[in-house]
mmCIF file of C-alpha atoms in Angstrom:
data_model
loop_
_atom_site.group_PDB
_atom_site.id
_atom_site.type_symbol
_atom_site.label_atom_id
_atom_site.label_comp_id
_atom_site.label_asym_id
_atom_site.label_seq_id
_atom_site.Cartn_x
_atom_site.Cartn_y
_atom_site.Cartn_z
ATOM 1 C CA ALA A 19 13.784 -24.240 -33.306
ATOM 2 C CA ILE A 20 13.089 -23.421 -29.661
ATOM 3 C CA ALA A 21 10.051 -24.946 -27.848
ATOM 4 C CA LEU A 22 7.598 -22.380 -26.578
ATOM 5 C CA PRO A 23 7.163 -21.839 -22.763
ATOM 6 C CA SER A 24 4.498 -24.109 -21.188
ATOM 7 C CA GLY A 25 2.416 -24.338 -18.015
ATOM 8 C CA GLY A 26 -1.065 -23.419 -16.868
ATOM 9 C CA THR A 27 -3.983 -22.909 -19.226
ATOM 10 C CA VAL A 28 -2.526 -21.389 -22.408
ATOM 11 C CA ALA A 29 -4.324 -18.937 -24.668
ATOM 12 C CA THR A 30 -3.352 -16.289 -27.179
ATOM 13 C CA SER A 31 -4.515 -12.708 -27.674
ATOM 14 C CA GLY A 32 -3.055 -10.693 -30.528
ATOM 15 C CA ASN A 33 0.825 -11.013 -30.105
ATOM 16 C CA TYR A 34 0.466 -12.235 -26.544
ATOM 17 C CA ARG A 35 0.618 -15.764 -25.189
ATOM 18 C CA ILE A 36 -1.241 -16.039 -21.908
ATOM 19 C CA HIS A 37 -0.553 -18.597 -19.171
ATOM 20 C CA SER A 38 -3.296 -18.677 -16.472
ATOM 21 C CA PHE A 39 -2.768 -20.624 -13.251
ATOM 22 C CA THR A 40 -5.855 -21.202 -10.983
ATOM 23 C CA SER A 41 -4.015 -23.891 -9.017
ATOM 24 C CA SER A 42 -0.335 -24.244 -8.128
ATOM 25 C CA GLY A 43 1.992 -25.559 -10.828
ATOM 26 C CA THR A 44 5.122 -24.899 -12.895
ATOM 27 C CA PHE A 45 5.805 -22.381 -15.651
ATOM 28 C CA VAL A 46 8.465 -23.803 -17.886
ATOM 29 C CA ASN A 47 10.450 -21.092 -19.520
ATOM 30 C CA THR A 48 12.499 -22.092 -22.564
ATOM 31 C CA ILE A 49 13.628 -18.581 -23.614
ATOM 32 C CA ALA A 50 16.453 -16.717 -21.927
ATOM 33 C CA SER A 51 15.661 -13.206 -20.741
ATOM 34 C CA LEU A 52 11.963 -13.541 -21.491
ATOM 35 C CA SER A 53 9.959 -10.342 -20.902
ATOM 36 C CA VAL A 54 6.824 -11.186 -18.935
ATOM 37 C CA GLU A 55 3.740 -9.207 -17.869
ATOM 38 C CA TYR A 56 2.054 -10.593 -14.728
ATOM 39 C CA LEU A 57 -0.999 -10.318 -12.576
ATOM 40 C CA VAL A 58 -0.551 -12.199 -9.212
ATOM 41 C CA ILE A 59 -3.532 -12.275 -6.834
ATOM 42 C CA ALA A 60 -3.604 -14.042 -3.495
ATOM 43 C CA GLY A 61 -6.564 -15.811 -1.936
ATOM 44 C CA GLY A 62 -9.309 -13.710 -0.346
ATOM 45 C CA GLY A 63 -9.858 -13.820 3.442
ATOM 46 C CA GLY A 64 -12.825 -15.577 4.981
ATOM 47 C CA GLY A 65 -15.745 -13.661 6.702
ATOM 48 C CA GLY A 66 -16.495 -13.649 10.405
ATOM 49 C CA VAL A 67 -19.699 -14.560 12.182
ATOM 50 C CA GLY A 68 -21.383 -12.225 14.711
ATOM 51 C CA ASP A 69 -24.149 -13.094 17.199
ATOM 52 C CA GLN A 70 -27.186 -14.919 15.734
ATOM 53 C CA ASN A 71 -29.392 -14.088 18.762
ATOM 54 C CA ALA A 72 -28.600 -10.377 18.572
ATOM 55 C CA VAL A 73 -28.743 -10.387 14.733
ATOM 56 C CA ALA A 74 -25.254 -8.906 14.582
ATOM 57 C CA TYR A 75 -23.267 -9.414 11.384
ATOM 58 C CA GLY A 76 -19.562 -10.377 11.271
ATOM 59 C CA GLY A 77 -16.916 -8.477 9.284
ATOM 60 C CA GLY A 78 -16.199 -9.229 5.562
ATOM 61 C CA GLY A 79 -12.903 -10.788 4.473
ATOM 62 C CA GLY A 80 -10.370 -8.733 2.677
ATOM 63 C CA ALA A 81 -9.310 -9.348 -0.886
ATOM 64 C CA GLY A 82 -6.069 -11.079 -1.697
ATOM 65 C CA GLY A 83 -3.003 -8.903 -2.519
ATOM 66 C CA TYR A 84 -3.111 -7.674 -6.111
ATOM 67 C CA ARG A 85 0.172 -7.033 -7.989
ATOM 68 C CA THR A 86 0.741 -6.308 -11.689
ATOM 69 C CA ASN A 87 3.303 -4.825 -13.966
ATOM 70 C CA VAL A 88 0.982 -4.348 -17.020
ATOM 71 C CA THR A 89 1.733 -0.840 -18.385
ATOM 72 C CA GLY A 90 -1.092 1.645 -17.714
ATOM 73 C CA GLN A 91 -2.800 -0.520 -15.089
ATOM 74 C CA THR A 92 -2.640 -0.265 -11.338
ATOM 75 C CA SER A 93 -1.669 -2.667 -8.591
ATOM 76 C CA GLY A 94 -3.853 -2.815 -5.454
ATOM 77 C CA GLY A 95 -4.024 0.076 -3.038
ATOM 78 C CA GLY A 96 -3.852 2.590 -5.896
ATOM 79 C CA ALA A 97 -0.139 1.768 -6.662
ATOM 80 C CA SER A 98 1.257 2.279 -10.065
ATOM 81 C CA ALA A 99 2.154 -0.796 -12.249
ATOM 82 C CA GLU A 100 5.394 -2.442 -11.165
ATOM 83 C CA SER A 101 8.685 -2.729 -12.987
ATOM 84 C CA ALA A 102 9.310 -4.988 -15.955
ATOM 85 C CA LEU A 103 10.257 -8.618 -15.222
ATOM 86 C CA SER A 104 12.755 -10.608 -17.218
ATOM 87 C CA LEU A 105 12.857 -14.375 -16.613
ATOM 88 C CA SER A 106 15.776 -16.688 -16.956
ATOM 89 C CA ALA A 107 15.251 -20.034 -18.741
ATOM 90 C CA GLY A 108 14.168 -22.910 -16.472
ATOM 91 C CA ASN A 109 11.212 -24.069 -14.276
ATOM 92 C CA LYS A 110 9.493 -21.463 -12.257
ATOM 93 C CA THR A 111 7.173 -22.648 -9.449
ATOM 94 C CA VAL A 112 3.823 -20.979 -9.278
ATOM 95 C CA THR A 113 1.904 -21.016 -5.939
ATOM 96 C CA VAL A 114 -1.753 -20.079 -6.009
ATOM 97 C CA GLY A 115 -3.141 -19.155 -2.542
ATOM 98 C CA ALA A 116 -6.450 -20.697 -1.594
ATOM 99 C CA GLY A 117 -9.328 -18.538 -0.242
ATOM 100 C CA GLY A 118 -9.687 -18.388 3.497
ATOM 101 C CA ALA A 119 -12.357 -20.474 5.165
ATOM 102 C CA GLY A 120 -15.416 -18.609 6.526
ATOM 103 C CA ALA A 121 -16.424 -18.828 10.209
ATOM 104 C CA THR A 122 -19.049 -21.343 11.048
ATOM 105 C CA GLY A 123 -20.434 -20.337 14.503
ATOM 106 C CA ASP A 124 -21.389 -17.356 16.735
ATOM 107 C CA ASP A 125 -18.528 -14.944 17.496
ATOM 108 C CA GLN A 126 -16.124 -17.031 15.448
ATOM 109 C CA LEU A 127 -13.347 -16.008 12.984
ATOM 110 C CA GLY A 128 -12.571 -17.474 9.687
ATOM 111 C CA THR A 129 -8.965 -17.754 8.285
ATOM 112 C CA ASN A 130 -6.725 -15.509 6.140
ATOM 113 C CA GLY A 131 -6.327 -16.304 2.430
ATOM 114 C CA GLY A 132 -3.154 -17.988 1.104
ATOM 115 C CA ASP A 133 -0.258 -16.119 -0.443
ATOM 116 C CA SER A 134 0.358 -16.474 -4.186
ATOM 117 C CA VAL A 135 3.897 -16.536 -5.518
ATOM 118 C CA PHE A 136 5.341 -16.225 -9.045
ATOM 119 C CA ASP A 137 9.174 -15.998 -9.354
ATOM 120 C CA SER A 138 10.153 -12.919 -7.204
ATOM 121 C CA ILE A 139 6.559 -11.655 -6.890
ATOM 122 C CA THR A 140 4.631 -12.495 -3.709
ATOM 123 C CA SER A 141 1.023 -11.374 -3.112
ATOM 124 C CA ILE A 142 -0.204 -11.554 0.528
ATOM 125 C CA GLY A 143 -3.449 -13.394 1.370
ATOM 126 C CA GLY A 144 -6.459 -11.329 2.306
ATOM 127 C CA GLY A 145 -7.227 -10.666 5.982
ATOM 128 C CA ARG A 146 -10.141 -12.474 7.720
ATOM 129 C CA GLY A 147 -13.109 -10.438 8.903
ATOM 130 C CA GLY A 148 -13.859 -9.687 12.498
ATOM 131 C CA ALA A 149 -16.453 -11.479 14.515
ATOM 132 C CA ASN A 150 -18.811 -10.138 17.262
ATOM 133 C CA SER A 151 -16.120 -9.433 19.880
ATOM 134 C CA SER A 152 -13.010 -10.813 18.148
ATOM 135 C CA GLN A 153 -10.885 -8.713 15.766
ATOM 136 C CA GLY A 154 -10.027 -9.833 12.226
ATOM 137 C CA SER A 155 -6.637 -9.636 10.531
ATOM 138 C CA SER A 156 -4.486 -7.548 8.197
ATOM 139 C CA GLY A 157 -3.499 -8.958 4.834
ATOM 140 C CA GLY A 158 -3.095 -8.123 1.189
ATOM 141 C CA SER A 159 -6.379 -6.179 1.782
ATOM 142 C CA GLY A 160 -7.467 -5.918 5.439
ATOM 143 C CA GLY A 161 -10.392 -7.729 6.943
ATOM 144 C CA GLY A 162 -13.414 -5.769 8.200
ATOM 145 C CA GLY A 163 -13.490 -4.732 11.854
ATOM 146 C CA MET A 164 -15.464 -6.633 14.529
ATOM 147 C CA GLU A 165 -19.049 -5.622 15.223
ATOM 148 C CA SER A 166 -18.197 -4.088 18.568
ATOM 149 C CA ASN A 167 -16.884 -0.804 16.967
ATOM 150 C CA GLY A 168 -13.737 -2.610 15.783
ATOM 151 C CA ALA A 169 -11.417 -0.637 13.541
ATOM 152 C CA GLY A 170 -10.785 -2.079 10.023
ATOM 153 C CA LEU A 171 -7.605 -3.995 9.565
ATOM 154 C CA ASP A 172 -4.668 -2.787 7.400
ATOM 155 C CA GLY A 173 -3.951 -3.738 3.827
ATOM 156 C CA THR A 174 -0.392 -4.138 2.434
ATOM 157 C CA SER A 175 1.131 -1.265 0.649
ATOM 158 C CA GLY A 176 1.039 -1.775 -3.117
ATOM 159 C CA GLN A 177 -1.372 -4.637 -2.860
ATOM 160 C CA GLY A 178 -4.716 -3.560 -1.280
ATOM 161 C CA TYR A 179 -6.714 -1.281 1.027
ATOM 162 C CA GLY A 180 -7.836 -1.674 4.539
ATOM 163 C CA GLY A 181 -11.129 -2.978 5.913
ATOM 164 C CA GLY A 182 -14.057 -0.903 7.188
ATOM 165 C CA THR A 183 -14.896 -0.180 10.834
ATOM 166 C CA GLY A 184 -17.577 -2.173 12.544
ATOM 167 C CA SER A 185 -20.607 -0.511 14.054
ATOM 168 C CA GLU A 186 -22.151 -1.789 17.323
ATOM 169 C CA SER A 187 -25.021 0.557 16.884
ATOM 170 C CA GLY A 188 -25.595 -0.831 13.424
ATOM 171 C CA ASN A 189 -25.033 -4.443 14.569
ATOM 172 C CA ARG A 190 -22.514 -5.144 11.819
ATOM 173 C CA GLY A 191 -18.819 -5.574 11.311
ATOM 174 C CA GLY A 192 -16.966 -3.685 8.698
ATOM 175 C CA GLY A 193 -16.667 -4.692 5.021
ATOM 176 C CA GLY A 194 -13.340 -6.212 3.825
ATOM 177 C CA GLY A 195 -10.908 -4.015 1.973
ATOM 178 C CA GLY A 196 -10.572 -4.502 -1.765
ATOM 179 C CA ALA A 197 -7.769 -3.883 -4.309
ATOM 180 C CA GLY A 198 -9.574 -0.797 -5.592
ATOM 181 C CA SER A 199 -10.895 0.808 -2.433
ATOM 182 C CA ALA A 200 -11.241 0.481 1.298
ATOM 183 C CA GLY A 201 -14.072 -1.377 2.944
ATOM 184 C CA GLY A 202 -16.934 0.613 4.372
ATOM 185 C CA THR A 203 -19.335 0.004 7.297
ATOM 186 C CA SER A 204 -20.978 -3.158 5.919
ATOM 187 C CA SER A 205 -19.886 -2.818 2.335
ATOM 188 C CA GLY A 206 -16.776 -4.383 0.828
ATOM 189 C CA GLY A 207 -14.208 -2.436 -1.115
ATOM 190 C CA SER A 208 -14.139 -2.486 -4.885
ATOM 191 C CA GLY A 209 -11.863 -4.604 -7.078
ATOM 192 C CA VAL A 210 -9.649 -3.622 -9.908
ATOM 193 C CA SER A 211 -10.063 -4.261 -13.645
ATOM 194 C CA SER A 212 -7.374 -5.820 -15.848
ATOM 195 C CA ASN A 213 -7.344 -6.933 -19.466
ATOM 196 C CA ILE A 214 -4.330 -9.223 -19.062
ATOM 197 C CA THR A 215 -6.263 -12.240 -20.135
ATOM 198 C CA GLY A 216 -7.492 -10.523 -23.301
ATOM 199 C CA SER A 217 -10.680 -8.812 -22.009
ATOM 200 C CA ALA A 218 -11.418 -6.680 -18.968
ATOM 201 C CA VAL A 219 -12.189 -8.559 -15.780
ATOM 202 C CA THR A 220 -12.641 -7.134 -12.346
ATOM 203 C CA ARG A 221 -10.998 -9.014 -9.499
ATOM 204 C CA ALA A 222 -10.038 -8.762 -5.818
ATOM 205 C CA ALA A 223 -13.039 -7.090 -4.147
ATOM 206 C CA GLY A 224 -13.704 -7.151 -0.417
ATOM 207 C CA GLY A 225 -16.507 -9.243 1.145
ATOM 208 C CA SER A 226 -19.571 -7.440 2.533
ATOM 209 C CA SER A 227 -21.007 -7.853 6.008
ATOM 210 C CA ASN A 228 -24.671 -6.855 5.674
ATOM 211 C CA GLY A 229 -26.092 -9.708 3.581
ATOM 212 C CA GLY A 230 -25.904 -7.832 0.272
ATOM 213 C CA ALA A 231 -23.972 -8.654 -2.812
ATOM 214 C CA ILE A 232 -21.337 -6.180 -3.977
ATOM 215 C CA THR A 233 -19.713 -5.258 -7.196
ATOM 216 C CA GLY A 234 -16.551 -6.822 -8.470
ATOM 217 C CA GLY A 235 -16.750 -10.431 -7.289
ATOM 218 C CA GLY A 236 -16.822 -9.996 -3.550
ATOM 219 C CA GLY A 237 -18.612 -12.367 -1.282
ATOM 220 C CA ALA A 238 -22.165 -11.743 -0.150
ATOM 221 C CA GLY A 239 -22.522 -11.523 3.647
ATOM 222 C CA GLY A 240 -24.806 -13.785 5.569
ATOM 223 C CA ALA A 241 -27.200 -12.622 8.282
ATOM 224 C CA GLY A 242 -26.513 -13.144 12.100
ATOM 225 C CA GLY A 243 -24.821 -16.407 12.808
ATOM 226 C CA THR A 244 -25.438 -17.994 9.440
ATOM 227 C CA ALA A 245 -22.575 -18.707 7.038
ATOM 228 C CA GLY A 246 -21.747 -15.936 4.499
ATOM 229 C CA GLY A 247 -21.124 -16.142 0.843
ATOM 230 C CA ALA A 248 -17.884 -16.944 -0.886
ATOM 231 C CA GLY A 249 -16.153 -14.558 -3.229
ATOM 232 C CA THR A 250 -16.347 -15.296 -6.949
ATOM 233 C CA ALA A 251 -13.994 -18.254 -7.616
ATOM 234 C CA ASN A 252 -10.419 -17.533 -8.949
ATOM 235 C CA THR A 253 -10.722 -13.701 -8.422
ATOM 236 C CA GLY A 254 -9.016 -13.315 -5.040
ATOM 237 C CA SER A 255 -12.204 -11.684 -3.636
ATOM 238 C CA GLY A 256 -13.095 -11.784 0.129
ATOM 239 C CA GLY A 257 -15.887 -13.773 1.613
ATOM 240 C CA GLY A 258 -18.918 -12.363 3.376
#
């Protein structure tokens, strides 16, 4: 008899054994040449803060990079599912990237999300959103552009879309890019649905910049110089 693989929170669905990691740990593989389906999502980027006196909104954070090899499903940025993965027996380190911190003061930037890694698969952390006059960052999905007509930042090919462009006339930064679509002016990009855990869940949406909640787990943006909302926990969504 061979012991079953272990690590993370373990569940079953039909003929599948599901190992979910929401913090870093170790996947212990006891079976040689084990065929594995994966969904690896990095931490979402933090949102920026504009100018409270001028009621200018900062940009939304981009979603963390989204990579999967589940047949019939898509990776971020509209990419097809990746190739099959066969694991050798042994301990496999799993790194779960944390969400980026949101900015806390006028014309301040937050931070990018952390990378997530499983075996040979690395997903890049989401880019931070722009501020009033300071630009955000590229990432798995790009952060929204700064309020002063800043262009949205790029996403990573095969992982996510770019952020939206800021609008000085509209007094708002761009929305963060999502795994499913690019950010708009104020609105975050959409996430992508996967049933890898046994039921359909949408993850990795971009954060908004206009104070409104968005679909798919993205953060809700805060007004002016106030703190924005966080993305839904354990989804890789960007902050507002």
